[in-house]
PDB file of C-alpha atoms and ligand atoms in Angstrom:
ATOM      1  CA  UNK A   1      13.377  47.860  10.396  1.00 82.00           C
ATOM      2  CA  UNK A   2       9.812  46.696   9.768  1.00 95.00           C
ATOM      3  CA  UNK A   3       7.173  49.410  10.349  1.00 96.00           C
ATOM      4  CA  UNK A   4       4.293  48.070  12.414  1.00 97.00           C
ATOM      5  CA  UNK A   5       0.859  47.547  10.895  1.00 97.00           C
ATOM      6  CA  UNK A   6      -2.408  47.688  12.798  1.00 98.00           C
ATOM      7  CA  UNK A   7      -5.194  46.166  10.666  1.00 98.00           C
ATOM      8  CA  UNK A   8      -8.825  46.102  11.720  1.00 98.00           C
ATOM      9  CA  UNK A   9     -10.985  43.232  10.590  1.00 98.00           C
ATOM     10  CA  UNK A  10     -14.598  44.320  11.003  1.00 98.00           C
ATOM     11  CA  UNK A  11     -16.036  40.947   9.910  1.00 98.00           C
ATOM     12  CA  UNK A  12     -19.822  41.243   9.396  1.00 98.00           C
ATOM     13  CA  UNK A  13     -20.273  44.208  11.752  1.00 98.00           C
ATOM     14  CA  UNK A  14     -21.009  47.969  11.521  1.00 97.00           C
ATOM     15  CA  UNK A  15     -23.519  50.054   9.563  1.00 98.00           C
ATOM     16  CA  UNK A  16     -23.268  53.296   7.622  1.00 97.00           C
ATOM     17  CA  UNK A  17     -24.212  55.579  10.531  1.00 98.00           C
ATOM     18  CA  UNK A  18     -21.762  53.824  12.862  1.00 98.00           C
ATOM     19  CA  UNK A  19     -19.072  54.070  10.193  1.00 98.00           C
ATOM     20  CA  UNK A  20     -19.464  57.904   9.888  1.00 98.00           C
ATOM     21  CA  UNK A  21     -19.183  58.265  13.650  1.00 98.00           C
ATOM     22  CA  UNK A  22     -16.175  55.917  13.800  1.00 98.00           C
ATOM     23  CA  UNK A  23     -14.383  57.818  11.050  1.00 98.00           C
ATOM     24  CA  UNK A  24     -14.936  61.257  12.480  1.00 98.00           C
ATOM     25  CA  UNK A  25     -13.731  60.092  15.920  1.00 97.00           C
ATOM     26  CA  UNK A  26     -10.643  58.327  14.597  1.00 97.00           C
ATOM     27  CA  UNK A  27      -9.706  61.165  12.258  1.00 97.00           C
ATOM     28  CA  UNK A  28      -9.880  63.667  15.153  1.00 96.00           C
ATOM     29  CA  UNK A  29      -7.670  61.487  17.321  1.00 95.00           C
ATOM     30  CA  UNK A  30      -5.169  60.908  14.485  1.00 95.00           C
ATOM     31  CA  UNK A  31      -4.909  64.682  13.795  1.00 92.00           C
ATOM     32  CA  UNK A  32      -3.378  65.210  17.216  1.00 85.00           C
ATOM     33  CA  UNK A  33      -0.929  62.299  17.149  1.00 89.00           C
ATOM     34  CA  UNK A  34       1.972  60.868  15.175  1.00 85.00           C
ATOM     35  CA  UNK A  35       1.263  57.140  14.853  1.00 87.00           C
ATOM     36  CA  UNK A  36       4.265  54.870  14.468  1.00 88.00           C
ATOM     37  CA  UNK A  37       2.301  52.268  12.548  1.00 95.00           C
ATOM     38  CA  UNK A  38       0.579  51.860   9.277  1.00 97.00           C
ATOM     39  CA  UNK A  39      -3.209  51.675   9.727  1.00 98.00           C
ATOM     40  CA  UNK A  40      -5.654  49.530   7.780  1.00 98.00           C
ATOM     41  CA  UNK A  41      -9.386  48.862   8.114  1.00 98.00           C
ATOM     42  CA  UNK A  42     -11.132  45.951   6.393  1.00 98.00           C
ATOM     43  CA  UNK A  43     -14.888  46.470   6.418  1.00 98.00           C
ATOM     44  CA  UNK A  44     -17.602  44.360   4.739  1.00 98.00           C
ATOM     45  CA  UNK A  45     -17.588  44.787   0.936  1.00 98.00           C
ATOM     46  CA  UNK A  46     -20.641  47.108   0.824  1.00 98.00           C
ATOM     47  CA  UNK A  47     -18.939  49.716   3.032  1.00 98.00           C
ATOM     48  CA  UNK A  48     -15.641  49.861   1.122  1.00 98.00           C
ATOM     49  CA  UNK A  49     -16.580  52.968  -0.970  1.00 98.00           C
ATOM     50  CA  UNK A  50     -17.984  54.815   2.072  1.00 98.00           C
ATOM     51  CA  UNK A  51     -14.879  54.127   4.153  1.00 98.00           C
ATOM     52  CA  UNK A  52     -12.506  54.932   1.324  1.00 98.00           C
ATOM     53  CA  UNK A  53     -14.209  58.309   0.821  1.00 98.00           C
ATOM     54  CA  UNK A  54     -14.246  59.096   4.558  1.00 98.00           C
ATOM     55  CA  UNK A  55     -10.515  58.345   4.986  1.00 98.00           C
ATOM     56  CA  UNK A  56      -9.310  59.800   1.707  1.00 97.00           C
ATOM     57  CA  UNK A  57      -6.172  61.875   2.246  1.00 95.00           C
ATOM     58  CA  UNK A  58      -5.526  60.397   5.713  1.00 96.00           C
ATOM     59  CA  UNK A  59      -3.014  57.770   6.861  1.00 95.00           C
ATOM     60  CA  UNK A  60      -5.805  55.149   7.147  1.00 98.00           C
ATOM     61  CA  UNK A  61      -5.851  52.597   4.351  1.00 98.00           C
ATOM     62  CA  UNK A  62      -8.822  50.479   3.452  1.00 98.00           C
ATOM     63  CA  UNK A  63      -8.776  46.773   2.496  1.00 98.00           C
ATOM     64  CA  UNK A  64     -11.096  43.874   1.717  1.00 98.00           C
ATOM     65  CA  UNK A  65     -11.831  40.844   3.889  1.00 98.00           C
ATOM     66  CA  UNK A  66     -11.950  38.409   0.999  1.00 98.00           C
ATOM     67  CA  UNK A  67     -11.627  37.969  -2.760  1.00 98.00           C
ATOM     68  CA  UNK A  68     -12.814  35.412  -5.301  1.00 98.00           C
ATOM     69  CA  UNK A  69     -10.400  32.684  -6.414  1.00 98.00           C
ATOM     70  CA  UNK A  70     -11.743  33.257  -9.989  1.00 98.00           C
ATOM     71  CA  UNK A  71     -10.805  36.218 -12.123  1.00 98.00           C
ATOM     72  CA  UNK A  72     -14.293  37.013 -13.608  1.00 98.00           C
ATOM     73  CA  UNK A  73     -17.535  35.602 -14.889  1.00 98.00           C
ATOM     74  CA  UNK A  74     -20.459  33.555 -13.632  1.00 98.00           C
ATOM     75  CA  UNK A  75     -19.720  33.450  -9.896  1.00 98.00           C
ATOM     76  CA  UNK A  76     -22.795  34.945  -8.222  1.00 98.00           C
ATOM     77  CA  UNK A  77     -22.079  36.834  -5.061  1.00 97.00           C
ATOM     78  CA  UNK A  78     -18.305  36.939  -5.598  1.00 98.00           C
ATOM     79  CA  UNK A  79     -15.954  39.939  -5.886  1.00 98.00           C
ATOM     80  CA  UNK A  80     -12.810  39.758  -8.050  1.00 98.00           C
ATOM     81  CA  UNK A  81      -9.318  41.089  -7.415  1.00 98.00           C
ATOM     82  CA  UNK A  82      -9.717  43.351 -10.453  1.00 98.00           C
ATOM     83  CA  UNK A  83     -12.800  44.901  -8.835  1.00 98.00           C
ATOM     84  CA  UNK A  84     -10.835  45.621  -5.653  1.00 98.00           C
ATOM     85  CA  UNK A  85      -8.215  47.391  -7.779  1.00 98.00           C
ATOM     86  CA  UNK A  86     -10.887  49.218  -9.640  1.00 98.00           C
ATOM     87  CA  UNK A  87     -11.970  50.957  -6.397  1.00 97.00           C
ATOM     88  CA  UNK A  88      -8.384  51.669  -5.393  1.00 97.00           C
ATOM     89  CA  UNK A  89      -7.720  49.014  -2.736  1.00 98.00           C
ATOM     90  CA  UNK A  90      -4.238  47.748  -1.956  1.00 98.00           C
ATOM     91  CA  UNK A  91      -4.925  45.153   0.792  1.00 98.00           C
ATOM     92  CA  UNK A  92      -6.999  42.008   1.172  1.00 98.00           C
ATOM     93  CA  UNK A  93      -7.257  39.384   3.934  1.00 98.00           C
ATOM     94  CA  UNK A  94      -6.923  35.808   2.700  1.00 98.00           C
ATOM     95  CA  UNK A  95      -7.645  32.558   4.491  1.00 98.00           C
ATOM     96  CA  UNK A  96      -9.116  33.880   7.733  1.00 98.00           C
ATOM     97  CA  UNK A  97      -9.945  30.940  10.004  1.00 97.00           C
ATOM     98  CA  UNK A  98     -13.649  31.826   9.869  1.00 97.00           C
ATOM     99  CA  UNK A  99     -13.585  31.449   6.061  1.00 97.00           C
ATOM    100  CA  UNK A 100     -11.587  28.252   6.281  1.00 96.00           C
ATOM    101  CA  UNK A 101     -14.177  26.882   8.706  1.00 96.00           C
ATOM    102  CA  UNK A 102     -17.504  28.197   7.325  1.00 97.00           C
ATOM    103  CA  UNK A 103     -16.594  28.440   3.622  1.00 97.00           C
ATOM    104  CA  UNK A 104     -14.314  25.436   3.513  1.00 97.00           C
ATOM    105  CA  UNK A 105     -11.574  27.335   1.734  1.00 97.00           C
ATOM    106  CA  UNK A 106      -8.797  25.030   0.515  1.00 97.00           C
ATOM    107  CA  UNK A 107      -5.078  25.679   0.200  1.00 97.00           C
ATOM    108  CA  UNK A 108      -5.421  25.549  -3.588  1.00 98.00           C
ATOM    109  CA  UNK A 109      -8.103  28.317  -3.488  1.00 98.00           C
ATOM    110  CA  UNK A 110      -5.936  30.430  -1.165  1.00 98.00           C
ATOM    111  CA  UNK A 111      -3.020  30.193  -3.615  1.00 98.00           C
ATOM    112  CA  UNK A 112      -5.330  31.185  -6.510  1.00 98.00           C
ATOM    113  CA  UNK A 113      -6.574  34.176  -4.518  1.00 98.00           C
ATOM    114  CA  UNK A 114      -3.060  35.342  -3.684  1.00 98.00           C
ATOM    115  CA  UNK A 115      -1.939  34.946  -7.313  1.00 98.00           C
ATOM    116  CA  UNK A 116      -4.884  36.978  -8.531  1.00 98.00           C
ATOM    117  CA  UNK A 117      -4.216  39.663  -5.918  1.00 98.00           C
ATOM    118  CA  UNK A 118      -0.565  39.805  -6.941  1.00 98.00           C
ATOM    119  CA  UNK A 119      -1.574  40.336 -10.543  1.00 98.00           C
ATOM    120  CA  UNK A 120      -3.613  43.331  -9.359  1.00 98.00           C
ATOM    121  CA  UNK A 121      -0.816  44.672  -7.095  1.00 98.00           C
ATOM    122  CA  UNK A 122      -2.891  44.064  -3.960  1.00 98.00           C
ATOM    123  CA  UNK A 123      -1.066  42.860  -0.796  1.00 98.00           C
ATOM    124  CA  UNK A 124      -2.612  39.782   0.802  1.00 98.00           C
ATOM    125  CA  UNK A 125      -2.738  39.394   4.569  1.00 98.00           C
ATOM    126  CA  UNK A 126      -2.490  35.618   4.812  1.00 98.00           C
ATOM    127  CA  UNK A 127      -3.908  34.098   8.000  1.00 98.00           C
ATOM    128  CA  UNK A 128      -2.734  30.916   9.681  1.00 98.00           C
ATOM    129  CA  UNK A 129      -3.065  29.422  13.169  1.00 98.00           C
ATOM    130  CA  UNK A 130      -3.896  26.325  15.128  1.00 98.00           C
ATOM    131  CA  UNK A 131      -7.099  25.290  16.902  1.00 97.00           C
ATOM    132  CA  UNK A 132      -7.343  24.617  20.593  1.00 97.00           C
ATOM    133  CA  UNK A 133      -7.213  20.806  20.216  1.00 98.00           C
ATOM    134  CA  UNK A 134      -4.082  21.272  18.046  1.00 97.00           C
ATOM    135  CA  UNK A 135      -2.470  23.413  20.747  1.00 97.00           C
ATOM    136  CA  UNK A 136      -3.478  21.042  23.559  1.00 97.00           C
ATOM    137  CA  UNK A 137      -1.993  18.153  21.603  1.00 98.00           C
ATOM    138  CA  UNK A 138       1.206  20.265  21.198  1.00 97.00           C
ATOM    139  CA  UNK A 139       0.772  20.166  17.416  1.00 98.00           C
ATOM    140  CA  UNK A 140       0.691  23.935  16.955  1.00 98.00           C
ATOM    141  CA  UNK A 141       4.094  24.216  15.238  1.00 98.00           C
ATOM    142  CA  UNK A 142       3.312  21.217  12.986  1.00 98.00           C
ATOM    143  CA  UNK A 143      -0.062  22.690  11.955  1.00 98.00           C
ATOM    144  CA  UNK A 144       1.228  26.164  11.208  1.00 98.00           C
ATOM    145  CA  UNK A 145       4.184  24.728   9.328  1.00 98.00           C
ATOM    146  CA  UNK A 146       1.812  22.662   7.190  1.00 98.00           C
ATOM    147  CA  UNK A 147      -0.427  25.705   6.522  1.00 98.00           C
ATOM    148  CA  UNK A 148       2.610  27.745   5.377  1.00 98.00           C
ATOM    149  CA  UNK A 149       4.269  24.926   3.393  1.00 97.00           C
ATOM    150  CA  UNK A 150       1.103  24.039   1.462  1.00 98.00           C
ATOM    151  CA  UNK A 151       0.448  27.664   0.444  1.00 98.00           C
ATOM    152  CA  UNK A 152       3.261  30.208   0.648  1.00 97.00           C
ATOM    153  CA  UNK A 153       6.056  27.658   0.020  1.00 96.00           C
ATOM    154  CA  UNK A 154       4.226  26.598  -3.165  1.00 95.00           C
ATOM    155  CA  UNK A 155       4.317  30.136  -4.506  1.00 97.00           C
ATOM    156  CA  UNK A 156       7.011  32.215  -6.248  1.00 97.00           C
ATOM    157  CA  UNK A 157       9.336  34.522  -4.348  1.00 97.00           C
ATOM    158  CA  UNK A 158       8.010  37.669  -6.072  1.00 97.00           C
ATOM    159  CA  UNK A 159       4.504  36.892  -4.764  1.00 98.00           C
ATOM    160  CA  UNK A 160       5.606  35.923  -1.259  1.00 98.00           C
ATOM    161  CA  UNK A 161       7.479  39.238  -0.984  1.00 97.00           C
ATOM    162  CA  UNK A 162       4.138  41.042  -1.142  1.00 98.00           C
ATOM    163  CA  UNK A 163       2.423  38.944   1.508  1.00 98.00           C
ATOM    164  CA  UNK A 164       1.891  39.928   5.137  1.00 98.00           C
ATOM    165  CA  UNK A 165       1.321  36.926   7.413  1.00 98.00           C
ATOM    166  CA  UNK A 166      -1.122  37.003  10.343  1.00 98.00           C
ATOM    167  CA  UNK A 167      -0.621  34.373  13.018  1.00 98.00           C
ATOM    168  CA  UNK A 168      -4.065  33.942  14.535  1.00 98.00           C
ATOM    169  CA  UNK A 169      -4.446  31.068  16.950  1.00 98.00           C
ATOM    170  CA  UNK A 170      -8.076  30.056  16.444  1.00 98.00           C
ATOM    171  CA  UNK A 171      -8.588  29.625  20.207  1.00 98.00           C
ATOM    172  CA  UNK A 172      -7.743  33.286  20.702  1.00 97.00           C
ATOM    173  CA  UNK A 173     -10.081  34.782  18.051  1.00 97.00           C
ATOM    174  CA  UNK A 174     -13.089  36.475  19.589  1.00 95.00           C
ATOM    175  CA  UNK A 175     -12.646  34.538  22.851  1.00 96.00           C
ATOM    176  CA  UNK A 176     -11.025  37.143  25.085  1.00 94.00           C
ATOM    177  CA  UNK A 177      -8.145  34.632  25.577  1.00 96.00           C
ATOM    178  CA  UNK A 178      -4.967  36.074  24.139  1.00 96.00           C
ATOM    179  CA  UNK A 179      -1.755  34.193  23.406  1.00 97.00           C
ATOM    180  CA  UNK A 180       0.896  35.211  25.872  1.00 97.00           C
ATOM    181  CA  UNK A 181       3.592  37.404  24.432  1.00 97.00           C
ATOM    182  CA  UNK A 182       6.001  34.446  24.713  1.00 98.00           C
ATOM    183  CA  UNK A 183       3.640  32.063  22.948  1.00 98.00           C
ATOM    184  CA  UNK A 184       3.094  34.558  20.163  1.00 98.00           C
ATOM    185  CA  UNK A 185       6.767  35.449  19.802  1.00 98.00           C
ATOM    186  CA  UNK A 186       7.934  31.840  19.598  1.00 98.00           C
ATOM    187  CA  UNK A 187       5.428  31.135  16.809  1.00 98.00           C
ATOM    188  CA  UNK A 188       6.307  34.321  14.961  1.00 98.00           C
ATOM    189  CA  UNK A 189      10.001  33.450  15.148  1.00 98.00           C
ATOM    190  CA  UNK A 190       9.175  29.926  13.926  1.00 98.00           C
ATOM    191  CA  UNK A 191       7.198  31.302  10.957  1.00 98.00           C
ATOM    192  CA  UNK A 192      10.016  33.753  10.052  1.00 98.00           C
ATOM    193  CA  UNK A 193      12.488  30.864  10.197  1.00 98.00           C
ATOM    194  CA  UNK A 194      10.266  28.836   7.809  1.00 98.00           C
ATOM    195  CA  UNK A 195      10.098  31.743   5.345  1.00 98.00           C
ATOM    196  CA  UNK A 196      13.878  32.169   5.670  1.00 97.00           C
ATOM    197  CA  UNK A 197      14.602  28.533   4.864  1.00 97.00           C
ATOM    198  CA  UNK A 198      12.378  28.605   1.776  1.00 97.00           C
ATOM    199  CA  UNK A 199      12.955  32.153   0.463  1.00 98.00           C
ATOM    200  CA  UNK A 200      16.150  33.396   2.110  1.00 97.00           C
ATOM    201  CA  UNK A 201      16.983  35.595   5.079  1.00 97.00           C
ATOM    202  CA  UNK A 202      16.390  38.934   3.403  1.00 97.00           C
ATOM    203  CA  UNK A 203      12.785  38.088   2.540  1.00 97.00           C
ATOM    204  CA  UNK A 204      12.214  36.588   5.978  1.00 98.00           C
ATOM    205  CA  UNK A 205      13.495  39.751   7.662  1.00 98.00           C
ATOM    206  CA  UNK A 206      11.326  41.962   5.491  1.00 98.00           C
ATOM    207  CA  UNK A 207       8.132  39.903   5.964  1.00 98.00           C
ATOM    208  CA  UNK A 208       5.572  41.430   8.296  1.00 98.00           C
ATOM    209  CA  UNK A 209       4.049  38.935  10.722  1.00 98.00           C
ATOM    210  CA  UNK A 210       1.005  40.249  12.584  1.00 98.00           C
ATOM    211  CA  UNK A 211      -0.513  38.708  15.659  1.00 98.00           C
ATOM    212  CA  UNK A 212      -4.309  38.304  15.833  1.00 98.00           C
ATOM    213  CA  UNK A 213      -6.527  36.952  18.566  1.00 98.00           C
ATOM    214  CA  UNK A 214      -8.245  39.086  21.239  1.00 97.00           C
ATOM    215  CA  UNK A 215      -5.807  42.011  20.881  1.00 97.00           C
ATOM    216  CA  UNK A 216      -7.023  44.870  23.066  1.00 97.00           C
ATOM    217  CA  UNK A 217      -5.889  48.330  24.108  1.00 95.00           C
ATOM    218  CA  UNK A 218      -4.612  46.650  27.318  1.00 96.00           C
ATOM    219  CA  UNK A 219      -2.501  43.847  25.868  1.00 96.00           C
ATOM    220  CA  UNK A 220      -1.340  45.375  22.560  1.00 96.00           C
ATOM    221  CA  UNK A 221       1.760  47.063  23.953  1.00 95.00           C
ATOM    222  CA  UNK A 222       3.331  43.947  25.447  1.00 96.00           C
ATOM    223  CA  UNK A 223       2.532  41.855  22.363  1.00 97.00           C
ATOM    224  CA  UNK A 224       3.818  44.470  19.923  1.00 96.00           C
ATOM    225  CA  UNK A 225       7.029  44.907  21.926  1.00 96.00           C
ATOM    226  CA  UNK A 226       8.207  41.400  20.936  1.00 97.00           C
ATOM    227  CA  UNK A 227      10.894  41.331  18.269  1.00 97.00           C
ATOM    228  CA  UNK A 228       9.013  39.221  15.674  1.00 98.00           C
ATOM    229  CA  UNK A 229       5.524  40.730  16.192  1.00 98.00           C
ATOM    230  CA  UNK A 230       5.029  43.449  13.604  1.00 97.00           C
ATOM    231  CA  UNK A 231       1.594  44.648  14.643  1.00 97.00           C
ATOM    232  CA  UNK A 232      -1.845  43.139  14.829  1.00 98.00           C
ATOM    233  CA  UNK A 233      -4.886  41.959  12.994  1.00 98.00           C
ATOM    234  CA  UNK A 234      -7.615  43.149  15.296  1.00 98.00           C
ATOM    235  CA  UNK A 235     -11.279  42.080  15.260  1.00 98.00           C
ATOM    236  CA  UNK A 236     -13.566  43.197  18.078  1.00 98.00           C
ATOM    237  CA  UNK A 237     -11.349  46.004  19.401  1.00 98.00           C
ATOM    238  CA  UNK A 238     -11.137  47.590  15.944  1.00 98.00           C
ATOM    239  CA  UNK A 239     -14.897  48.368  15.893  1.00 98.00           C
ATOM    240  CA  UNK A 240     -14.629  51.270  18.351  1.00 97.00           C
ATOM    241  CA  UNK A 241     -12.525  54.282  17.420  1.00 98.00           C
ATOM    242  CA  UNK A 242     -11.314  54.659  21.040  1.00 97.00           C
ATOM    243  CA  UNK A 243      -9.879  51.136  21.438  1.00 97.00           C
ATOM    244  CA  UNK A 244      -8.575  50.972  17.863  1.00 97.00           C
ATOM    245  CA  UNK A 245      -6.754  54.292  18.337  1.00 97.00           C
ATOM    246  CA  UNK A 246      -5.272  53.125  21.680  1.00 96.00           C
ATOM    247  CA  UNK A 247      -3.946  49.943  19.926  1.00 97.00           C
ATOM    248  CA  UNK A 248      -2.413  52.078  17.163  1.00 96.00           C
ATOM    249  CA  UNK A 249      -0.866  54.255  19.826  1.00 91.00           C
ATOM    250  CA  UNK A 250       0.748  51.246  21.479  1.00 84.00           C
ATOM    251  CA  UNK A 251       3.089  50.799  18.487  1.00 81.00           C
ATOM    252  CA  UNK A 252       6.467  52.154  19.570  1.00 71.00           C
TER     253      UNK A 252
HETATM  254  C1  LIG B 301      -9.866  38.512  13.802  1.00 65.18           C
HETATM  255  O1  LIG B 301     -10.965  38.834  13.406  1.00 65.18           O
HETATM  256  O2  LIG B 301      -9.017  38.190  13.001  1.00 65.18           O
HETATM  257  C2  LIG B 301      -9.617  38.572  15.273  1.00 65.18           C
HETATM  258  C3  LIG B 301      -8.406  38.356  15.655  1.00 65.18           C
HETATM  259  O3  LIG B 301     -10.674  38.876  16.066  1.00 65.18           O
HETATM  260  P1  LIG B 301     -10.563  39.322  17.619  1.00 65.18           P
HETATM  261  O4  LIG B 301      -9.553  40.420  17.697  1.00 65.18           O
HETATM  262  O5  LIG B 301     -11.925  39.794  17.950  1.00 65.18           O
HETATM  263  O6  LIG B 301     -10.160  38.107  18.405  1.00 65.18           O
END
């Protein structure tokens, strides 16, 4: 049975005062509950040490939102996988649609990032998902299949085993429009099937597939109750301890 994971992607939000308040609220709430999910928060790079210190010894893990596709050297402004390991991280988001769009990340770069993360024993959360025009043209399965085939299917089994997939329809990210539980479930089942065909049923059954796109305290329960949805990658609703905790609590 796959344990659910609720991962917060803070994007370029929060500040150090807000983070202290968030941490003390969330820790208090977690003290009085027994969450059924793993919990992860991915803040901007500069806040990684602060968050790591605040949540040390708790069930909350900390991860990065991005990593360089180069291992070291003259790449101004970049952060390497080895640096993430150096500060004790075990998770990193790869290929978020905002980075694909604004930073023009290519499949080749995403593969390089995941290989470097694997070498550092960091688990990638690999994002995929179609745009609204793709969905309206009923090309969503084709697009997601192509995103998976050109990255994960080009990698070795031992790396793919460490990867969590996040299905994030671009039209649902930050829009307040969520995929219905049926839309999300059919895509998650489709992705699991693709992984099964390439890497075998056991790896497919062990792969976590998160849903992302306007997850809230109100809709998390029905989404997370679907058989192939193993938790969520949560943007806006992860910024407030109250709503993030309620989403965590919706994992049964
Ligand atoms: C995200 O940042 O990956 C995301 C899904 O954002 P939101 O929950 O705000 O739609």
